[in-house]
Short mmCIF file of C-alpha atoms in Angstrom, two decimals:
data_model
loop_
_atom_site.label_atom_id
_atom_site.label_comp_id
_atom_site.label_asym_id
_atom_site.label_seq_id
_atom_site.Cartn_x
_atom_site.Cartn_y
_atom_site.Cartn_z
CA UNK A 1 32.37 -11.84 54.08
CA UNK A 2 32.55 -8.68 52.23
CA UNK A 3 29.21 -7.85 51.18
CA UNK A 4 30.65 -4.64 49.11
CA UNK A 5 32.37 -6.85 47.23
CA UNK A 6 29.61 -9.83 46.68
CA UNK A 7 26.62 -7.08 45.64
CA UNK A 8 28.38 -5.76 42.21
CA UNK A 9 30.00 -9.28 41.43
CA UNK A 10 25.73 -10.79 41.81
CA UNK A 11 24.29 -7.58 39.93
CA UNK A 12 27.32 -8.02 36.86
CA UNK A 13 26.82 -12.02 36.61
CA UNK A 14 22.42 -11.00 36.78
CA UNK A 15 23.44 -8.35 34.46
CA UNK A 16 25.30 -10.50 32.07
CA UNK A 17 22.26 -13.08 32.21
CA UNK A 18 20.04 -10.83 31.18
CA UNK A 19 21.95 -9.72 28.05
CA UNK A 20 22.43 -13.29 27.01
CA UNK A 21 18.51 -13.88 27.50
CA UNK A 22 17.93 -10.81 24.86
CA UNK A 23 20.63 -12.37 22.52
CA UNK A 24 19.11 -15.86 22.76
CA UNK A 25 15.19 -14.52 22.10
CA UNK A 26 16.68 -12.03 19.39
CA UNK A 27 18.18 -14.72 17.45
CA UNK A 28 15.39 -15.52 14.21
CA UNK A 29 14.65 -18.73 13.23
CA UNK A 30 15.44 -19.13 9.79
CA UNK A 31 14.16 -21.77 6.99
CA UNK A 32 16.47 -21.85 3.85
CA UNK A 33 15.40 -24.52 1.09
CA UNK A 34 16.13 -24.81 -2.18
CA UNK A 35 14.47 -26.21 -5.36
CA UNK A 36 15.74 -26.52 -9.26
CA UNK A 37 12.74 -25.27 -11.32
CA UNK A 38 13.10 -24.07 -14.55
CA UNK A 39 11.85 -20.56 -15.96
CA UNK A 40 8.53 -20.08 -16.60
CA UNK A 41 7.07 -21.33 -14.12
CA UNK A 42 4.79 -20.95 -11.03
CA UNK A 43 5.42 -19.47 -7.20
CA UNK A 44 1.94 -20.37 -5.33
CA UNK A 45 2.45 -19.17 -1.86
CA UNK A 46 -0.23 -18.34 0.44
CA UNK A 47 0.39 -17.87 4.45
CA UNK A 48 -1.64 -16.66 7.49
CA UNK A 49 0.69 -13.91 8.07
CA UNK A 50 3.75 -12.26 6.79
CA UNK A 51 5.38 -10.11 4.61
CA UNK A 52 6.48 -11.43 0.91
CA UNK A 53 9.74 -10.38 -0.45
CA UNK A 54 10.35 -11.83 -4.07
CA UNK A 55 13.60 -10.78 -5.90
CA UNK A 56 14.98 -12.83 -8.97
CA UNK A 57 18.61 -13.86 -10.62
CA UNK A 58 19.19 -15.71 -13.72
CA UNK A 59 19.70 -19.39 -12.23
CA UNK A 60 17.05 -22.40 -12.53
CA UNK A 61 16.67 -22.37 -9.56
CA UNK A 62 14.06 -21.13 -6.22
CA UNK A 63 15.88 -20.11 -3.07
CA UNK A 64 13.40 -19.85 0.05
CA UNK A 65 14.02 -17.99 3.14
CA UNK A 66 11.65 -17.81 5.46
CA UNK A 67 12.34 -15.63 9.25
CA UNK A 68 10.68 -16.38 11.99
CA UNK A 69 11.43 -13.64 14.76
CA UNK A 70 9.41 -13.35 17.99
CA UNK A 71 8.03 -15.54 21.20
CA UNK A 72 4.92 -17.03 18.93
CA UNK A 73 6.70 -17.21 15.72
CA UNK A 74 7.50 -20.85 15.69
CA UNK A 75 3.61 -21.66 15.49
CA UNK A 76 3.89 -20.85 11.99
CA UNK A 77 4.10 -23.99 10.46
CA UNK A 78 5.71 -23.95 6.66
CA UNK A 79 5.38 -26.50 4.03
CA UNK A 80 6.70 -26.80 1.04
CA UNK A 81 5.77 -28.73 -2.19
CA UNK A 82 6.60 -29.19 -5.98
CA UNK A 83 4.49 -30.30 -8.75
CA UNK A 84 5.95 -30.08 -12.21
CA UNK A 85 7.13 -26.38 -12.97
CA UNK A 86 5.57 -25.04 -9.64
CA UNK A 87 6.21 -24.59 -6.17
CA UNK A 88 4.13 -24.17 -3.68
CA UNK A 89 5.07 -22.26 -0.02
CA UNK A 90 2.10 -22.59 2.58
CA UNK A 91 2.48 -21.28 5.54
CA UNK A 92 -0.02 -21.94 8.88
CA UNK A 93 -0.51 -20.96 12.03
CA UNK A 94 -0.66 -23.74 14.81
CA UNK A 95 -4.24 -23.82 16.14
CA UNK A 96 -5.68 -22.16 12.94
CA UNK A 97 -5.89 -18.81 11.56
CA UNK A 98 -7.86 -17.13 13.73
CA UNK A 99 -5.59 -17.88 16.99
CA UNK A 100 -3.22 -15.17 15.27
CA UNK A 101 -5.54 -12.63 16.07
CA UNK A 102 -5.44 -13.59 19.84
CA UNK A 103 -2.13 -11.56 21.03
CA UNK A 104 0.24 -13.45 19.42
CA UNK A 105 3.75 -11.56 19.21
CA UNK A 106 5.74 -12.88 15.96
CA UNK A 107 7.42 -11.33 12.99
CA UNK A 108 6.99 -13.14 9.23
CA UNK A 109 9.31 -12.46 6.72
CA UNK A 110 9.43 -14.48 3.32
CA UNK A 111 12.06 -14.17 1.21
CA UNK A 112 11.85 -15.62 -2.50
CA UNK A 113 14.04 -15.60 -4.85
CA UNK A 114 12.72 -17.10 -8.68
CA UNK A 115 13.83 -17.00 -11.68
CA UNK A 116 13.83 -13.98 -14.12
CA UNK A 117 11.27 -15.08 -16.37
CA UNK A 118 8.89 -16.80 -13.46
CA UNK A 119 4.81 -16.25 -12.72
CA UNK A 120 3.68 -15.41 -9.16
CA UNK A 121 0.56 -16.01 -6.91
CA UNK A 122 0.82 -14.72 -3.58
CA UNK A 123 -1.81 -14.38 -0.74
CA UNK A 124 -0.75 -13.38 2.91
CA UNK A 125 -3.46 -12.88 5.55
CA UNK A 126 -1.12 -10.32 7.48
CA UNK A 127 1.56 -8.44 5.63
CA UNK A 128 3.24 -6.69 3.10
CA UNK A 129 4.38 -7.73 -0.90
CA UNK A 130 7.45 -6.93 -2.32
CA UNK A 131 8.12 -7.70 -5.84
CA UNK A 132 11.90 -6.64 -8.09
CA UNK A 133 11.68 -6.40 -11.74
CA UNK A 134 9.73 -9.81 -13.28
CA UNK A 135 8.90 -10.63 -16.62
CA UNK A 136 5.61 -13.10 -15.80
CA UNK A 137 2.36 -12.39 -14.57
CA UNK A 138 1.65 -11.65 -10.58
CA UNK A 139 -1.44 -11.90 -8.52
CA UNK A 140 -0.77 -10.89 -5.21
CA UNK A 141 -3.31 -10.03 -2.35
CA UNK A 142 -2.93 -8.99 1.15
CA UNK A 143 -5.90 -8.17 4.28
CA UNK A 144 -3.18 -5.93 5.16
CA UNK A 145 0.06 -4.34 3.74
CA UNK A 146 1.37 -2.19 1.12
CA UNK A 147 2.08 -3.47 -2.47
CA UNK A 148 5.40 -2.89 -4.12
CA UNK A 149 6.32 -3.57 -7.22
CA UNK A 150 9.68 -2.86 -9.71
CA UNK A 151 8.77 -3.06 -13.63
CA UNK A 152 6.45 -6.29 -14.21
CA UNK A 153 6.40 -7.79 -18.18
CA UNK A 154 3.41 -9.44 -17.44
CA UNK A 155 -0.45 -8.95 -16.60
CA UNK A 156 -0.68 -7.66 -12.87
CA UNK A 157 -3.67 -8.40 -10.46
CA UNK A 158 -3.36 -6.94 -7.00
CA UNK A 159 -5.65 -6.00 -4.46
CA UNK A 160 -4.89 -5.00 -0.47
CA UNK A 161 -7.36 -4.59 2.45
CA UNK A 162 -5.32 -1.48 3.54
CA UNK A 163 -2.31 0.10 2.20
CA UNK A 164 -1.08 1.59 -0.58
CA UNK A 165 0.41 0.45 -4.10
CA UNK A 166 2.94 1.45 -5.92
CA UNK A 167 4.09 0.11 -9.40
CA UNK A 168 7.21 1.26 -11.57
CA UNK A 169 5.81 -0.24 -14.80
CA UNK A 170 3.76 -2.58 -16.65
CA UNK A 171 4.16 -4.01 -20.04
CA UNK A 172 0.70 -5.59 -19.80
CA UNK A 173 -3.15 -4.78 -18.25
CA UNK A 174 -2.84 -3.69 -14.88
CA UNK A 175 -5.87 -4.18 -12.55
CA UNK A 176 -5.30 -2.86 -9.07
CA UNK A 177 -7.37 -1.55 -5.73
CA UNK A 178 -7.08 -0.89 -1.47
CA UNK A 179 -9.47 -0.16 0.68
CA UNK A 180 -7.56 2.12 1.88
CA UNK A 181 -4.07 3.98 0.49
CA UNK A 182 -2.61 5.67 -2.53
CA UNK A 183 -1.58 3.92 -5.84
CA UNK A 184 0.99 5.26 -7.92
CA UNK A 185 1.89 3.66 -11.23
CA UNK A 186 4.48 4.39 -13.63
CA UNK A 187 4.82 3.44 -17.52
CA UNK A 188 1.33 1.62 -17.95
CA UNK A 189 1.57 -0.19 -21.47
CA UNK A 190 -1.49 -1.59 -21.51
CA UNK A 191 -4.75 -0.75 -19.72
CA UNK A 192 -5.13 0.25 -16.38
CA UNK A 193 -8.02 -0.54 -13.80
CA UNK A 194 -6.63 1.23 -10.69
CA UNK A 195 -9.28 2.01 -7.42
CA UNK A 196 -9.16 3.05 -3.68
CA UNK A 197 -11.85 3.76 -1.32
CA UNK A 198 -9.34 6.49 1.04
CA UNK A 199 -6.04 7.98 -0.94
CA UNK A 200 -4.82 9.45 -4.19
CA UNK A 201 -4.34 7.78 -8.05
CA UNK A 202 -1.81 8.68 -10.10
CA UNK A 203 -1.40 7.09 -13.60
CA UNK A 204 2.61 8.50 -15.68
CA UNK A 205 3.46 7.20 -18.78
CA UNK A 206 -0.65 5.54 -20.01
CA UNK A 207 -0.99 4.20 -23.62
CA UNK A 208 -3.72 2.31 -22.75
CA UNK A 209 -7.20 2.70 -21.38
CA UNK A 210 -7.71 4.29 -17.89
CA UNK A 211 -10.53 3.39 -15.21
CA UNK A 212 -9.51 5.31 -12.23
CA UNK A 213 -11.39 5.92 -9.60
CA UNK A 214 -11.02 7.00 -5.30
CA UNK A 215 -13.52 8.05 -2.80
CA UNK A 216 -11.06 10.25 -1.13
CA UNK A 217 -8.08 11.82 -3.31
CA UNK A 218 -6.59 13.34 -6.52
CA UNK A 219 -6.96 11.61 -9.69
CA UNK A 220 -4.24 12.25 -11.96
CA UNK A 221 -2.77 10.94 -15.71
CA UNK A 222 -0.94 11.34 -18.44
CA UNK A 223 -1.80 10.06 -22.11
CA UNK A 224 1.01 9.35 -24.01
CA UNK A 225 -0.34 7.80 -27.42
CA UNK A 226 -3.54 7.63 -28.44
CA UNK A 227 -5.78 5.31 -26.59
CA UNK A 228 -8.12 2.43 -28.36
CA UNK A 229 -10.98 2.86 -25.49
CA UNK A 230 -13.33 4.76 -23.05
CA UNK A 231 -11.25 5.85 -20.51
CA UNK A 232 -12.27 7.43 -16.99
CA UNK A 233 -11.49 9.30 -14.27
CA UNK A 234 -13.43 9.94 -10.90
CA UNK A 235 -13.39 10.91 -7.66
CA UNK A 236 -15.42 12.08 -4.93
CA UNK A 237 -13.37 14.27 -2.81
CA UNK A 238 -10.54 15.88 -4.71
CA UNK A 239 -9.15 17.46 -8.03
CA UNK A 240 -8.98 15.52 -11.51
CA UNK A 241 -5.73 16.36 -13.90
CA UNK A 242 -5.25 14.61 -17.27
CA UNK A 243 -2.40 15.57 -19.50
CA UNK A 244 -2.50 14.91 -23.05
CA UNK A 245 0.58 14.50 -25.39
CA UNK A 246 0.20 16.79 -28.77
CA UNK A 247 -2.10 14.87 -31.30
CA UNK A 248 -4.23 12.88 -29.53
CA UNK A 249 -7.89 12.67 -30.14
CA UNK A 250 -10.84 12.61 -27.41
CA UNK A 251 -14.54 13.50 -27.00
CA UNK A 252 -14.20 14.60 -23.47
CA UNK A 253 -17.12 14.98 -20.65
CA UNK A 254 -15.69 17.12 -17.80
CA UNK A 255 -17.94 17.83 -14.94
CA UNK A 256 -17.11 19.14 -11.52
CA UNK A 257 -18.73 21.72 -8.80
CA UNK A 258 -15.32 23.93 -8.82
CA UNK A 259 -15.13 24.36 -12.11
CA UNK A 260 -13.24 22.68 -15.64
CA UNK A 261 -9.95 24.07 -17.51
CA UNK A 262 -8.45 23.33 -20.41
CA UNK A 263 -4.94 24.19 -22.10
CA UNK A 264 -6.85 22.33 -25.14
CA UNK A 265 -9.82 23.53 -26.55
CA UNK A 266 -12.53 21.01 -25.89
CA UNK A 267 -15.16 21.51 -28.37
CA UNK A 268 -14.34 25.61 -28.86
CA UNK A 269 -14.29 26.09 -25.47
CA UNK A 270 -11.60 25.81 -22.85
CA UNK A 271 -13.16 26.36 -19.62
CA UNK A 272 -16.81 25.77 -18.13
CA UNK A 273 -18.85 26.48 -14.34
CA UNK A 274 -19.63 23.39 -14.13
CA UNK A 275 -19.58 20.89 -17.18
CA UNK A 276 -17.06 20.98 -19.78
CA UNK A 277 -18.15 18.70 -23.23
CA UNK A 278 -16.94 18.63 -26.67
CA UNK A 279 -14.37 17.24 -29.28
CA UNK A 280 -10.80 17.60 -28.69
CA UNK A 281 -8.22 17.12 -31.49
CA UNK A 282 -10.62 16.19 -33.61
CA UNK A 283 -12.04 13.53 -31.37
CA UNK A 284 -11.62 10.12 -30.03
CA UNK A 285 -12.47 7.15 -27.56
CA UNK A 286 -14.48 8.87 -24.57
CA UNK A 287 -13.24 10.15 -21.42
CA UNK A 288 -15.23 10.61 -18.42
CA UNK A 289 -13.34 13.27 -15.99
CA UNK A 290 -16.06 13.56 -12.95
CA UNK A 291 -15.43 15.41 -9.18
CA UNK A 292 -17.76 16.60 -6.83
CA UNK A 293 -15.08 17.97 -4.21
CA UNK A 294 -12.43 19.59 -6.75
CA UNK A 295 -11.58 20.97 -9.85
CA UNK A 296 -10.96 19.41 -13.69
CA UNK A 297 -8.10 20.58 -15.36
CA UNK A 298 -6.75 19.27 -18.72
CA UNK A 299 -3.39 19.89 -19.02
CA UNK A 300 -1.00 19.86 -22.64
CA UNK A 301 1.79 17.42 -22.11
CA UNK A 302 5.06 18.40 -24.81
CA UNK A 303 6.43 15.60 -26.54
#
């Protein structure tokens, strides 16, 4: 026998095995349904764990895809059901919730895709959302994951356990917070109720009221009309920044231990030690600008 011959023929056959084993556990399961609902209507999903991807065309239509990648990820059991103009996607892990907790390797991904005019409510245990441009109102929440959202014509209400949210635009109120992580929001039509416990806010484009507030960050907005209400900003370990477009009226309240600035005079004055007070433009809805780690600064923003 010639055993120089037999060793590299066993080790390329083991060899080729092993790549076909990595192929075969590589290879997601996928879930693909379908369902004809009109616009207008309702997405409830709510899953143990996973992220939530939600795009939309102009069909009647809800296309599901749902990957399950990984050694435990066929324990995830997913149901589906319709009820009028909604759908709802549940998704559950074999042996209950908590048993996802106990080492089990899997990777969740749902992908949605709903109609253009279409209202969202999703919950996932264990991942991050994902939203395109909607016209409807979304409530999403997540005990872990970012939040991502395109331009949404619709009230928003969001919350994560840790991560951090970002949102190109809102026609409507906007009423957001994490535990931990940054939020950045664009065009803000109407008000905005954005707070973190560990990261940064920053508000572009506001013509509505502002409550903004972070335990460990910048605050920072711009006001582009002329708001109808109290509006405030506050943080406990960093700087505060508002810019104000030409013509718009405040009574401002500006304190911080580092010092408040103006480019606008804020009742005569434009800068103060310590608290900053006063009329400026002639006056307006209140704002609260508050820091004890950082400095105020009131910016003037050029139309």
């Amino acid at each position: 026998m010639n055993f120089a011959a037999t060793i590299p023929a066993c080790r390329a056959v083991g060899l080729a095995l092993f790549a076909l084993a990595i192929a075969t556990s590589a290879r997601a399961d996928v879930i693909e349904k379908s369902f004809d609902i009109a616009a207008g209507g309702t997405l409830d999903l709510d899953t143990d764990v996973g992220a939530v991807k939600i795009d939309t065309h102009s069909a009647n239509r809800i296309d599901v895809e749902v990957e399950r990648d990984g050694p435990d990820a066929n324990e995830l059991i997913v149901e589906f059901e319709t009820a009028g103009n909604r759908l709802k996607v549940n998704g559950r892990w074999e042996g209950g919730k908590q048993s996802w907790w106990n080492g089990k390797q899997a990777r969740i991904v749902f992908r949605v895709t709903v109609p253009e005019q279409f209202n969202v409510d999703l919950n996932t245990r264990g991942g991050s959302i994902e939203i395109d441009d909607l016209s409807g109102e979304v409530d999403a929440s997540t005990s872990g994951g970012s939040l991502r959202f395109g331009h949404i014509d619709g009230e928003i209400d969001a919350n994560t356990s840790g991560g951090s949210i970002r949102i190109d635009g809102g026609s409507a109120n906007i009423d957001v917070s994490t535990s931990g992580g940054s939020i950045k929001i664009g065009e803000a039509t109407g008000d905005v109720r954005a707070r973190t416990s560990g990261g940064s806010i920053r508000v572009r484009n506001a013509k509505g009221r502002i409550e903004a507030r972070t335990s460990g960050g910048s605050v920072e907005a711009e006001m582009l009309v002329q708001p109808t209400g109290d509006s405030t900003l506050s943080t406990s370990g960093g700087s505060v920044r508002l810019y104000v477009a030409d013509g718009i009226g405040l009574d401002v309240d500006a304190t911080s231990s580092s010092g408040v600035r103006s480019e606008i005079p804020v009742g005569g004055e434009t800068k103060a030690k310590r608290r900053l007070r006063g009329e400026l433009n002639g006056g307006g809805p209140k704002v609260r600008l508050e820091t004890s780690g950082g400095g105020v600064k009131i910016y003037r923003l050029a139309n």
